[in-house]
PDB file of C-alpha atoms and ligand atoms in Angstrom:
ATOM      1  CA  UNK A   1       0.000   0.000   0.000  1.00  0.00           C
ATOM      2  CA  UNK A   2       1.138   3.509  -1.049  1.00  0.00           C
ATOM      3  CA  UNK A   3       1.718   6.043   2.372  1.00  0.00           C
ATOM      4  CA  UNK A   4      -1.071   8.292   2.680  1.00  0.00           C
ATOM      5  CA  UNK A   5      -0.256  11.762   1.485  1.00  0.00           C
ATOM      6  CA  UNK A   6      -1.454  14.905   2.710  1.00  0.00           C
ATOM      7  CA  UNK A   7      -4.098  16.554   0.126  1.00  0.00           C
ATOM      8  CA  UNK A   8      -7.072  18.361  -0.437  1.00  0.00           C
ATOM      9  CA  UNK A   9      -9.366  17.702  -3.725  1.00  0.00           C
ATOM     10  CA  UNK A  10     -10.349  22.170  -2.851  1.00  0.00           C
ATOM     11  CA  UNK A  11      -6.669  22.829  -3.000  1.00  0.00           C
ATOM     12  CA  UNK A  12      -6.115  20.831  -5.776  1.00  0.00           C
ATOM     13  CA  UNK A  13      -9.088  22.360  -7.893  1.00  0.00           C
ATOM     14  CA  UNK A  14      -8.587  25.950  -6.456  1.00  0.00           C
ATOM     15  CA  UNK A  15      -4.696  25.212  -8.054  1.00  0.00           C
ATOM     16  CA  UNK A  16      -5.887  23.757 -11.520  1.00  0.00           C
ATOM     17  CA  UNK A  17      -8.631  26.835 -11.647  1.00  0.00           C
ATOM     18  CA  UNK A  18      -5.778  29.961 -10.567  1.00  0.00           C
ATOM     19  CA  UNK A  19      -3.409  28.268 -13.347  1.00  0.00           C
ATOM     20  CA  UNK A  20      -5.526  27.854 -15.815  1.00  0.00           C
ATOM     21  CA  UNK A  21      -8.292  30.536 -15.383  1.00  0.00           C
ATOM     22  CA  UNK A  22     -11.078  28.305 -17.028  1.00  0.00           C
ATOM     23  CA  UNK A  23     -14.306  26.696 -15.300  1.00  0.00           C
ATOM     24  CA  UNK A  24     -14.862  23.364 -17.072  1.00  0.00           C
ATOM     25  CA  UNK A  25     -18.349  21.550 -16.497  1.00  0.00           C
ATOM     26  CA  UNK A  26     -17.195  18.635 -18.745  1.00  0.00           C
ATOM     27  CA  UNK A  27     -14.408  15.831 -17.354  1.00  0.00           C
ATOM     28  CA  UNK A  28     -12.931  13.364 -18.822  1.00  0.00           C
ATOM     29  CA  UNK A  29     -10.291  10.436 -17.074  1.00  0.00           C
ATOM     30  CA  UNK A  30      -8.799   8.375 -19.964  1.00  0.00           C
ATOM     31  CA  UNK A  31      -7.456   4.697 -19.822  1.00  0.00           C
ATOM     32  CA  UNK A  32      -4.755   2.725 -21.091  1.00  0.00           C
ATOM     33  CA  UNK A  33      -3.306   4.075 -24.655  1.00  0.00           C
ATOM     34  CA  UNK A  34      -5.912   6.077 -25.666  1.00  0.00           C
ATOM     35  CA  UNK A  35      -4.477   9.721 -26.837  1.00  0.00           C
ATOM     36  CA  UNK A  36      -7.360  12.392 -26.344  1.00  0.00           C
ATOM     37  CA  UNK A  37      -4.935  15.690 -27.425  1.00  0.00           C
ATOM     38  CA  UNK A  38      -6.381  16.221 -30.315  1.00  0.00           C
ATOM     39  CA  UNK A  39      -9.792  16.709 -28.526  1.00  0.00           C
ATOM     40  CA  UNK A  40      -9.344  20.000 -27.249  1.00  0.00           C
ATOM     41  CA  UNK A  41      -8.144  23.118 -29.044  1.00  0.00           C
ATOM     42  CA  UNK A  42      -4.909  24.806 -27.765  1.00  0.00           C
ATOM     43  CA  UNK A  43      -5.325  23.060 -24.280  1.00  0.00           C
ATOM     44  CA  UNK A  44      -3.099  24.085 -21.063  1.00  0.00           C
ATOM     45  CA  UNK A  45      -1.020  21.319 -19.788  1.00  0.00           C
ATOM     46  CA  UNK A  46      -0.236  20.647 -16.413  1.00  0.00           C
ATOM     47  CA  UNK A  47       1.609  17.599 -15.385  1.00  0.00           C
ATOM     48  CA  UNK A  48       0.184  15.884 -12.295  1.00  0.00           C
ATOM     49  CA  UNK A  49       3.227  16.260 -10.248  1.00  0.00           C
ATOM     50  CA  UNK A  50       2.790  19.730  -9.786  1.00  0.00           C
ATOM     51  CA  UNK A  51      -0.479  19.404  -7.893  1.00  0.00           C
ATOM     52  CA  UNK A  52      -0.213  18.393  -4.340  1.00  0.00           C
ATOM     53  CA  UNK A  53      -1.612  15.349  -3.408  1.00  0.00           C
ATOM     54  CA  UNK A  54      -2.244  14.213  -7.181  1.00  0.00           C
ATOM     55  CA  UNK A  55      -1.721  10.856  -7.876  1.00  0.00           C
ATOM     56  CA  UNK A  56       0.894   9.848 -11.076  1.00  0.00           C
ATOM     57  CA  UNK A  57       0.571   6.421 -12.320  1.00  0.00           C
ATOM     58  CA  UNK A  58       3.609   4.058 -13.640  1.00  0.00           C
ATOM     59  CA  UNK A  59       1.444   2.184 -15.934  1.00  0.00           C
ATOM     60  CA  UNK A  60       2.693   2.426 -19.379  1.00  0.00           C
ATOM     61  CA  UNK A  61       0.229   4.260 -21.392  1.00  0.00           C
ATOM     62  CA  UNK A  62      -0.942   6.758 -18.752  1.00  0.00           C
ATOM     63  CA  UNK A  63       0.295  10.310 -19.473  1.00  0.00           C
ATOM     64  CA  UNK A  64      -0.222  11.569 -16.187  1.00  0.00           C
ATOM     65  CA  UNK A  65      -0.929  15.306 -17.438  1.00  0.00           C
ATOM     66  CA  UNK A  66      -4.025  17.590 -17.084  1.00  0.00           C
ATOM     67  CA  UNK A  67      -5.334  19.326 -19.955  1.00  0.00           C
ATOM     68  CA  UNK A  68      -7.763  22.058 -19.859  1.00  0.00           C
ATOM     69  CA  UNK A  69      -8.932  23.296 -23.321  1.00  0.00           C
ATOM     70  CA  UNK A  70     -11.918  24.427 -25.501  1.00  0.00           C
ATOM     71  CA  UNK A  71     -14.015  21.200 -27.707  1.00  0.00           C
ATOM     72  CA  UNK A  72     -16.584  22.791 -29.699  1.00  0.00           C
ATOM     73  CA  UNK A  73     -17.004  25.805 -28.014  1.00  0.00           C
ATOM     74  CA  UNK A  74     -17.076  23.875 -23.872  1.00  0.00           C
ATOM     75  CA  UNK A  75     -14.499  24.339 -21.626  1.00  0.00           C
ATOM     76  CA  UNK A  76     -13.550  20.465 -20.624  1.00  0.00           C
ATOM     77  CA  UNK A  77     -10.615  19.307 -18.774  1.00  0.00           C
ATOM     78  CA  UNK A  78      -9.003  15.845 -19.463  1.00  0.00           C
ATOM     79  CA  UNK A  79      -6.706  13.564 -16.654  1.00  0.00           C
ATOM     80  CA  UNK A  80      -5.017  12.098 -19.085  1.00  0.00           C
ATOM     81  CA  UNK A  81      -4.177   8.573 -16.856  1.00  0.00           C
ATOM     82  CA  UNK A  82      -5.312   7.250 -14.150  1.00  0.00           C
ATOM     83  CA  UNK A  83      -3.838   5.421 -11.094  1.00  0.00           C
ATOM     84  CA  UNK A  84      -5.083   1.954 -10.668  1.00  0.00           C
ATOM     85  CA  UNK A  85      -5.629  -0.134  -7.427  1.00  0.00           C
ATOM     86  CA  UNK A  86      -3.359  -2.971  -8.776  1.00  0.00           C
ATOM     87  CA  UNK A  87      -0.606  -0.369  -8.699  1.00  0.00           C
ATOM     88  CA  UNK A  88      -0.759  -0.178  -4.290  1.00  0.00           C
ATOM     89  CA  UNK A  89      -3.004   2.519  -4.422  1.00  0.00           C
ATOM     90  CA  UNK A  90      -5.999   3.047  -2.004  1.00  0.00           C
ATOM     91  CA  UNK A  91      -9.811   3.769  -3.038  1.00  0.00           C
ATOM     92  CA  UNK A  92      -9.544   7.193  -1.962  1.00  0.00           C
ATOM     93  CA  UNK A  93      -6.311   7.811  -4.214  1.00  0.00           C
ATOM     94  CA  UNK A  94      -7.936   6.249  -7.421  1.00  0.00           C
ATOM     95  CA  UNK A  95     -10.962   8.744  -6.640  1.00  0.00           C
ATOM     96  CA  UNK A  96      -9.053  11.768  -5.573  1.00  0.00           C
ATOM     97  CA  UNK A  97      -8.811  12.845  -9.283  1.00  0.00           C
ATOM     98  CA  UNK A  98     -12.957  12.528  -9.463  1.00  0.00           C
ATOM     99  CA  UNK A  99     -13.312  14.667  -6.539  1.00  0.00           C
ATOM    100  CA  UNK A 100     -11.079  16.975  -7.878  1.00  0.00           C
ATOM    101  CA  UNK A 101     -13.125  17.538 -11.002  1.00  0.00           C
ATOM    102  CA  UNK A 102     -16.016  17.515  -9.062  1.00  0.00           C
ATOM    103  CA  UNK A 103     -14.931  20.713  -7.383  1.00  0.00           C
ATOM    104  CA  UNK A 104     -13.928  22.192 -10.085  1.00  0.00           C
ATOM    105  CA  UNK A 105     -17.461  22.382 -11.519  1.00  0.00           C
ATOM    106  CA  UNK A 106     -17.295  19.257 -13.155  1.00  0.00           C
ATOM    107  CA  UNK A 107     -20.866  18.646 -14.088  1.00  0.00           C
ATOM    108  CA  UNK A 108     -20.685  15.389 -16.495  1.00  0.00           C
ATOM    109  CA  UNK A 109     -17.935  12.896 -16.340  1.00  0.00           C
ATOM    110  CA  UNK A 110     -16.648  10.849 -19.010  1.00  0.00           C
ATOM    111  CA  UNK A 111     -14.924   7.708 -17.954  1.00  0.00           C
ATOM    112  CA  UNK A 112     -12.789   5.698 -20.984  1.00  0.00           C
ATOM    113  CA  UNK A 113     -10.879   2.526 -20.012  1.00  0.00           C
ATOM    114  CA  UNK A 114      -9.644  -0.768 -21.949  1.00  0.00           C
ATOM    115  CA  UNK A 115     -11.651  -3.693 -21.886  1.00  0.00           C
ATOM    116  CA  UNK A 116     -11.475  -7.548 -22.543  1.00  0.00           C
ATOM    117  CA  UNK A 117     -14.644  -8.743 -24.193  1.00  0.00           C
ATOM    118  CA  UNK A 118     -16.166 -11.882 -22.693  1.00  0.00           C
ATOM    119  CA  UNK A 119     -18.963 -12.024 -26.061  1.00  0.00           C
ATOM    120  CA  UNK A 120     -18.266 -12.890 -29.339  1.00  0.00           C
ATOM    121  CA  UNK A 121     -19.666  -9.800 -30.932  1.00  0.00           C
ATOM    122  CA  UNK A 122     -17.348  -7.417 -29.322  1.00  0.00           C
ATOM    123  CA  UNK A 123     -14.560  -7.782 -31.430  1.00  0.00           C
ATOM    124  CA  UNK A 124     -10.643  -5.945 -30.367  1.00  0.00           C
ATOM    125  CA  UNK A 125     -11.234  -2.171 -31.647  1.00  0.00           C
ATOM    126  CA  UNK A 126     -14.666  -2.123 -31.042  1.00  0.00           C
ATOM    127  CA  UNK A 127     -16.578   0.346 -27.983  1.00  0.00           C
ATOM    128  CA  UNK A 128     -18.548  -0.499 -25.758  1.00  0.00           C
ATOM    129  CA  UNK A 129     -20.789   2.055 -24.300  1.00  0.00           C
ATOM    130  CA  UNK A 130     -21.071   1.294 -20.766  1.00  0.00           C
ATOM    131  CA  UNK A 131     -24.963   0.829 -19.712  1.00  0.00           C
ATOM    132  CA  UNK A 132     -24.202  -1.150 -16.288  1.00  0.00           C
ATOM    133  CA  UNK A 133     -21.648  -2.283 -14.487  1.00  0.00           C
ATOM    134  CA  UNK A 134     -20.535  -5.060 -11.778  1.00  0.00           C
ATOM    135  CA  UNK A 135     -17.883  -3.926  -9.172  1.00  0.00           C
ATOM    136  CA  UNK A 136     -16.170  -7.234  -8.466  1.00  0.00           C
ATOM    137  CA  UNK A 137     -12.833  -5.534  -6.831  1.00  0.00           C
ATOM    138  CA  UNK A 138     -14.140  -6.295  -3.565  1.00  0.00           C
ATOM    139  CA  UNK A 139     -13.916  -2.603  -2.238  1.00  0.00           C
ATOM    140  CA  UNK A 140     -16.280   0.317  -2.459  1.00  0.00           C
ATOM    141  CA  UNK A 141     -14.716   3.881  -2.627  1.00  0.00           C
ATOM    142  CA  UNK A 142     -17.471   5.204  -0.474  1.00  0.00           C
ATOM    143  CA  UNK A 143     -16.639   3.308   2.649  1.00  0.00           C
ATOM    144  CA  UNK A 144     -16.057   5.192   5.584  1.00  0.00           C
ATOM    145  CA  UNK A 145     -17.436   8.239   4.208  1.00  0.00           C
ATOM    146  CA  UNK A 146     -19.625  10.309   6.379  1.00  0.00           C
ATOM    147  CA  UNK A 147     -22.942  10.120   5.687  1.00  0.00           C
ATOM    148  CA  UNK A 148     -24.911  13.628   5.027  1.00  0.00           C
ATOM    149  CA  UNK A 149     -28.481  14.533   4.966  1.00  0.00           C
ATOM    150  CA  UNK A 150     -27.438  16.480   1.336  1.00  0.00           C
ATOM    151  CA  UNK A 151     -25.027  13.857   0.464  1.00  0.00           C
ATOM    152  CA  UNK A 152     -25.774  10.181   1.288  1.00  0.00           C
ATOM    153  CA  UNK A 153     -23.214   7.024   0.991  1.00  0.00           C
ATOM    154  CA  UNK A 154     -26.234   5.461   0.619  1.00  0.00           C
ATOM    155  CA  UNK A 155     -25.729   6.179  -3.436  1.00  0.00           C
ATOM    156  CA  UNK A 156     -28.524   4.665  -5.473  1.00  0.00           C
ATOM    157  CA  UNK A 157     -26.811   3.381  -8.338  1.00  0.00           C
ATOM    158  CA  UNK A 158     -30.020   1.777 -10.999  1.00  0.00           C
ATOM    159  CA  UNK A 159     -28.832   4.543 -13.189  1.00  0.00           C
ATOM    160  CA  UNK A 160     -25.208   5.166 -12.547  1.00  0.00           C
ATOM    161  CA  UNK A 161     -25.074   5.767 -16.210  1.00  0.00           C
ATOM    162  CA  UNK A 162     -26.605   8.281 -17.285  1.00  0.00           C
ATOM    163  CA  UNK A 163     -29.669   6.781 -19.886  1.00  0.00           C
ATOM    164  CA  UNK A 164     -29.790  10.531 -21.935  1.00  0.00           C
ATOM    165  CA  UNK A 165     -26.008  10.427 -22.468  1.00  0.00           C
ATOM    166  CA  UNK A 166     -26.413   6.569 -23.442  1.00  0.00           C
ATOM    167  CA  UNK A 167     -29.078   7.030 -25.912  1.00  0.00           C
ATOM    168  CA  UNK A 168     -27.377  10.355 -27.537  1.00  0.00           C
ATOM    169  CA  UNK A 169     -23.723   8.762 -28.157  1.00  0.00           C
ATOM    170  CA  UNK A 170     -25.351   5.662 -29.733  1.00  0.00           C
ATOM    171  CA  UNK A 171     -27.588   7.792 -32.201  1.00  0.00           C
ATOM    172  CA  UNK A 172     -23.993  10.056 -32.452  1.00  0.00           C
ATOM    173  CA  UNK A 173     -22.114   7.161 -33.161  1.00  0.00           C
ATOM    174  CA  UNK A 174     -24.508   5.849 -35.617  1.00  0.00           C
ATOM    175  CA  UNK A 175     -24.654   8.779 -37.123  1.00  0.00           C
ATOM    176  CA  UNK A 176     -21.051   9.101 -37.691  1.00  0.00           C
ATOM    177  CA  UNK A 177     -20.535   5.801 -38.847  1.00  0.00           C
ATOM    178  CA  UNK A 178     -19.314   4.712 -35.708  1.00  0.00           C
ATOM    179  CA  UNK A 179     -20.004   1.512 -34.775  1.00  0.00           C
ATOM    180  CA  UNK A 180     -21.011   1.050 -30.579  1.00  0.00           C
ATOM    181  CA  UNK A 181     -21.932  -1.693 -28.950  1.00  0.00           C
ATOM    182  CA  UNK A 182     -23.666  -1.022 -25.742  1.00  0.00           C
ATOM    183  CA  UNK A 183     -23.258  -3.752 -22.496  1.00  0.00           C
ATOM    184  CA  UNK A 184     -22.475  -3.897 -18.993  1.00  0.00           C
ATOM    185  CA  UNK A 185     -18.987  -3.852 -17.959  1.00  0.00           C
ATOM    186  CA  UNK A 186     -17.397  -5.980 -14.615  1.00  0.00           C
ATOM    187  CA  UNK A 187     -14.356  -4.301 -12.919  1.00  0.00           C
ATOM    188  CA  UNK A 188     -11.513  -6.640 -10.966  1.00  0.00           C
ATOM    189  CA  UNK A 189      -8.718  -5.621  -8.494  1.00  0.00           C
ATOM    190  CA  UNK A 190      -5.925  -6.914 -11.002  1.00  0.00           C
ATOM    191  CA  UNK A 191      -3.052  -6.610 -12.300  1.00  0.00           C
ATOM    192  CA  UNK A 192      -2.914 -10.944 -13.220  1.00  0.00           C
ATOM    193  CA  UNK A 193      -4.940 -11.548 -16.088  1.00  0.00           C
ATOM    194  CA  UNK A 194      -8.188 -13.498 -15.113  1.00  0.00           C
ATOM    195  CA  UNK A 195      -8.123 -17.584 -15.499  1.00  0.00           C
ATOM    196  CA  UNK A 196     -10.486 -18.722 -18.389  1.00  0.00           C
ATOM    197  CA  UNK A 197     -12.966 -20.267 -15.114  1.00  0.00           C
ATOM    198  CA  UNK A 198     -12.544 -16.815 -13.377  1.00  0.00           C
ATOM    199  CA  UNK A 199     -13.822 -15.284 -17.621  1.00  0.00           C
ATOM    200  CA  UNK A 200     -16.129 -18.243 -17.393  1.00  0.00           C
ATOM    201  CA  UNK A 201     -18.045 -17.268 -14.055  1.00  0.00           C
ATOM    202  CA  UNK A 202     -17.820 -13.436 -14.838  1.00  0.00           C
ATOM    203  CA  UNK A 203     -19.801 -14.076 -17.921  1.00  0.00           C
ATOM    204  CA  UNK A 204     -22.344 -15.791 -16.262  1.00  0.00           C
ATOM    205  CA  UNK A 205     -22.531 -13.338 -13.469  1.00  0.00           C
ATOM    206  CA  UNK A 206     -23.828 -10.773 -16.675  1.00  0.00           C
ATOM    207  CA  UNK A 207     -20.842  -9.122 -17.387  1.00  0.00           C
ATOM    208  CA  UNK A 208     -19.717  -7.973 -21.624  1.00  0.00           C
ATOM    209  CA  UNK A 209     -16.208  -6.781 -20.802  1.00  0.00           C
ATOM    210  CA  UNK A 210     -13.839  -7.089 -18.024  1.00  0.00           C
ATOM    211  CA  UNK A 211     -11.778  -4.373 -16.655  1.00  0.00           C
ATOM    212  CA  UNK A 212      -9.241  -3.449 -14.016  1.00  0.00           C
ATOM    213  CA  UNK A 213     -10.223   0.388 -13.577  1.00  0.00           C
ATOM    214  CA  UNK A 214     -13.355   3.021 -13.990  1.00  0.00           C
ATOM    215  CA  UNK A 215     -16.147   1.543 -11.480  1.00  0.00           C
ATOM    216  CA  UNK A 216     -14.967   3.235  -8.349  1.00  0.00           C
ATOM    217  CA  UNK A 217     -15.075   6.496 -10.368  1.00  0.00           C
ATOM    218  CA  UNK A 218     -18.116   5.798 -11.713  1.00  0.00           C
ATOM    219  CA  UNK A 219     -19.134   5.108  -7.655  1.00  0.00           C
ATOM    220  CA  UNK A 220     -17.649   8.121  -6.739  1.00  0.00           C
ATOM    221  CA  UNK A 221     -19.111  10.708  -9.368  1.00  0.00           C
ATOM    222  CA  UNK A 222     -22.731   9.279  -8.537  1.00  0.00           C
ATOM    223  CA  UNK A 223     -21.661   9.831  -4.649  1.00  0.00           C
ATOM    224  CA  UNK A 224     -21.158  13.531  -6.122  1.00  0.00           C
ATOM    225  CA  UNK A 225     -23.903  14.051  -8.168  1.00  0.00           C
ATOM    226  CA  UNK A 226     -22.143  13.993 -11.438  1.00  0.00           C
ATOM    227  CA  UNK A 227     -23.906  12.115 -14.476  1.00  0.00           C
ATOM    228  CA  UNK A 228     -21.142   9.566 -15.992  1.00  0.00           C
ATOM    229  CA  UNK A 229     -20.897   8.536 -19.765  1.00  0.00           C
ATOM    230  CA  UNK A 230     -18.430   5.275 -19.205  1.00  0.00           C
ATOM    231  CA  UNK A 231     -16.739   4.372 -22.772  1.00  0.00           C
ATOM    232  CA  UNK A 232     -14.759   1.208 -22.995  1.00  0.00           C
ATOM    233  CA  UNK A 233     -12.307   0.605 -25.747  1.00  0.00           C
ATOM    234  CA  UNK A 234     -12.190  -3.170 -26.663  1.00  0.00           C
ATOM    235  CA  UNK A 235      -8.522  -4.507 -26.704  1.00  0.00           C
ATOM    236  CA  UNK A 236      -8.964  -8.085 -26.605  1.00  0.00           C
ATOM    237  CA  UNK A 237     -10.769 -11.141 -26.087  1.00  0.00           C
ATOM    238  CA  UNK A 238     -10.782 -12.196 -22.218  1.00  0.00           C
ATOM    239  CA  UNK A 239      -8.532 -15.138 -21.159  1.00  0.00           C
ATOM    240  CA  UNK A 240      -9.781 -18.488 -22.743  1.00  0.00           C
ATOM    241  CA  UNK A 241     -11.868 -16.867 -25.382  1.00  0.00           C
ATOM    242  CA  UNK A 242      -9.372 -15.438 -27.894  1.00  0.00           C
ATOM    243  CA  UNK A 243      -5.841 -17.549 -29.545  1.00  0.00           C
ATOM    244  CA  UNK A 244      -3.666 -15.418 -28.111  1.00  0.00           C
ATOM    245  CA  UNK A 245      -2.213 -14.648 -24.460  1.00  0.00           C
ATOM    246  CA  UNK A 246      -3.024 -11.943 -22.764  1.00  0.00           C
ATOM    247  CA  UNK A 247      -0.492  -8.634 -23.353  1.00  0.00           C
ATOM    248  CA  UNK A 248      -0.372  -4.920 -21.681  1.00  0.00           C
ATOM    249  CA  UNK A 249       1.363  -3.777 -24.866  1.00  0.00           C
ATOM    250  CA  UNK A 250      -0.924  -5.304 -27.133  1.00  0.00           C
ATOM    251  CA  UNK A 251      -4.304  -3.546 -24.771  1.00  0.00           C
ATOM    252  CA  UNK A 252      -2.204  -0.566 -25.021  1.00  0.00           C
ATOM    253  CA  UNK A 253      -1.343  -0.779 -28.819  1.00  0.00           C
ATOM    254  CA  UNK A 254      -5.041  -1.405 -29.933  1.00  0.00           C
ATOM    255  CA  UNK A 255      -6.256   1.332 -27.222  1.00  0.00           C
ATOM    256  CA  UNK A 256      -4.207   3.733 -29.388  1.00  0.00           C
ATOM    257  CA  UNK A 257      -5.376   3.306 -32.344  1.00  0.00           C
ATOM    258  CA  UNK A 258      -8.759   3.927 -31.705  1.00  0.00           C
ATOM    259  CA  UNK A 259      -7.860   7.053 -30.157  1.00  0.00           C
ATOM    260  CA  UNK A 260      -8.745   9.324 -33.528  1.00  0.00           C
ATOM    261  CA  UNK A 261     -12.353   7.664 -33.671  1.00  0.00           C
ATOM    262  CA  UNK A 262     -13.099   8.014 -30.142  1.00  0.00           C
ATOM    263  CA  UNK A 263     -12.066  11.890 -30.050  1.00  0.00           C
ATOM    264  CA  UNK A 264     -14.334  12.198 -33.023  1.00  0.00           C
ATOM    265  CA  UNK A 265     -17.424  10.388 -30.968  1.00  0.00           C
ATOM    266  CA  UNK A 266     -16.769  12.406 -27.889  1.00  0.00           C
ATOM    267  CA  UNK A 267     -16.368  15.780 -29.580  1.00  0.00           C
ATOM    268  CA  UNK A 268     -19.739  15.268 -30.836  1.00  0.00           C
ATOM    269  CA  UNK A 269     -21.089  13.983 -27.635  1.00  0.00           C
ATOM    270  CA  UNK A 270     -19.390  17.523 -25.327  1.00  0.00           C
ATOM    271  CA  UNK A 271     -21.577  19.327 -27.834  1.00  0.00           C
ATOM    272  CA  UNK A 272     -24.764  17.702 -26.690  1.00  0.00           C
ATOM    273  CA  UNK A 273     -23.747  17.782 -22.880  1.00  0.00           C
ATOM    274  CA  UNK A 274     -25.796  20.231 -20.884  1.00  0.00           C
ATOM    275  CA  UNK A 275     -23.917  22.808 -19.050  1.00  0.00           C
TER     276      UNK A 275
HETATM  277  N1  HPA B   1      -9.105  -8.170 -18.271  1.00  0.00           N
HETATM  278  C1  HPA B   1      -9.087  -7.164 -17.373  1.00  0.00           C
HETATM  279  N2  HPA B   1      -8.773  -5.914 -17.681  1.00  0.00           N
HETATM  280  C2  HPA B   1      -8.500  -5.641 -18.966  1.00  0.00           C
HETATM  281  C3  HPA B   1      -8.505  -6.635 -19.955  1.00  0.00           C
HETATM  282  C4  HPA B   1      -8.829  -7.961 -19.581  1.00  0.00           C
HETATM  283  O1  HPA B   1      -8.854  -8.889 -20.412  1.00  0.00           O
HETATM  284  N3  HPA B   1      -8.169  -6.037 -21.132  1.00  0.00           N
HETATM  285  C5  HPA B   1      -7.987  -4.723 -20.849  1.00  0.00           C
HETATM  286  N4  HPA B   1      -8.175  -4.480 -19.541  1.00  0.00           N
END
């Protein structure tokens, strides 16, 4: 386990805001390989080291980098990275980053991670907009939080994501010749690989893609009132389904070259996002 560090998600915001001089109301925390620069318009750059208390992850693929910039006329600010819990790091450093954007103003969150697909259909390169998810890490992020009349821990999650958001970046992405699946994504602790009977039982539990990342956000933006559009890039089939083993560089590789298609679907999603 990392040491706990001394931080404040106000300070950090109230740093990110005086440096940059912008009020986003759209977030976005990006996964494994895929490259959202192009997304924003001249965008500010601050690397996370520079903000007390931030969290930098080693993961290859993970820029560790804020960027603040203008997409279609919004203000939105990307984390471009994310630390994971595989890496040593508690629940309340992999959601320090969401409660960071939520002070900022962060209204609507947009969660993007790598995925194995447990169903034939969702084929390596393909997304998968995320309409459900199981949280099989064995940890909630909201434990131990104080519960508040105005803020309950007591989050009810039978719409974590956000059905308006769902609907609109399907008819987007159909649209645009995008093709999305939609499907209900399982999160695990990591970093191993799962066993084929570990794929196997995941599967029948209801899951369509397997990740190690993006549920405790998702847990922790509800907690805060933010409405969550979860994206998942497909980089492979999960264990015992596809012919080859199981590679960070390849989930990385195929992440990244999806990255031009998904700026293109969310640029046209930011544009629909209420502010
Ligand atoms: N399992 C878990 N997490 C993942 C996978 C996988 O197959 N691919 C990308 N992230």
């Amino acid at each position: 386990m990392k040491t706990a560090v001394n931080r404040s998600a106000r300070d950090a915001a109230a740093y990110i805001k005086a440096k940059k001089d912008k009020s986003p109301s759209i977030g976005i925390i990006t996964g494994s390989g895929l490259d959202f620069a192009g997304l924003i318009e001249r965008g500010d750059e601050i690397p996370y080291k520079e903000i007390q208390g931030f969290p930098c992850s080693k993961v290859r693929g993970h820029k560790n980098r804020v960027m603040i910039g203008k997409c279609g006329g919004e203000n939105v600010i990307i984390l471009q990275g994310r630390v994971h819990y595989y890496e040593g790091y508690s629940m309340e450093d992999i959601t320090f980053p969401v409660k960071v954007l939520s002070e900022i103003g962060v209204k609507n969150i947009i969660l993007t991670n790598a995925a194995g697909s447990m169903k034939t259909f969702l084929k390596p390169g393909d997304f998968m907009v995320i309409n459900d998810h199981i949280n099989l890490t064995g940890i909630n992020p909201l434990r131990g939080l104080p519960d508040h009349k105005d803020r309950s821990r007591f989050v009810d999650m039978s719409q974590a994501h956000d059905r308006d958001l769902i609907n609109k970046t399907l008819e987007l992405g159909f649209g645009m010749g995008i093709m999305l699946h939609c499907g209900v994504l399982a999160a695990v602790s990591g970093p191993s690989y799962e066993t084929p009977a570990e794929i196997q039982m995941i599967r029948t539990l209801g899951a369509d893609a397997v990740c190690m990342s993006t549920i405790p956000e998702v847990i922790m933006s509800r907690y805060l009132g933010m409405k969550v559009l979860g994206l998942s890039v497909i980089t492979n089939y999960a264990a015992g389904l596809g012919t080859s083993s199981l590679r960070h560089e390849e989930v990385v590789k195929v992440a990244r070259s999806r990255s031009k298609d998904a700026v293109r679907l969310l640029s046209a999603i930011i544009k629909y996002m209420p502010v």
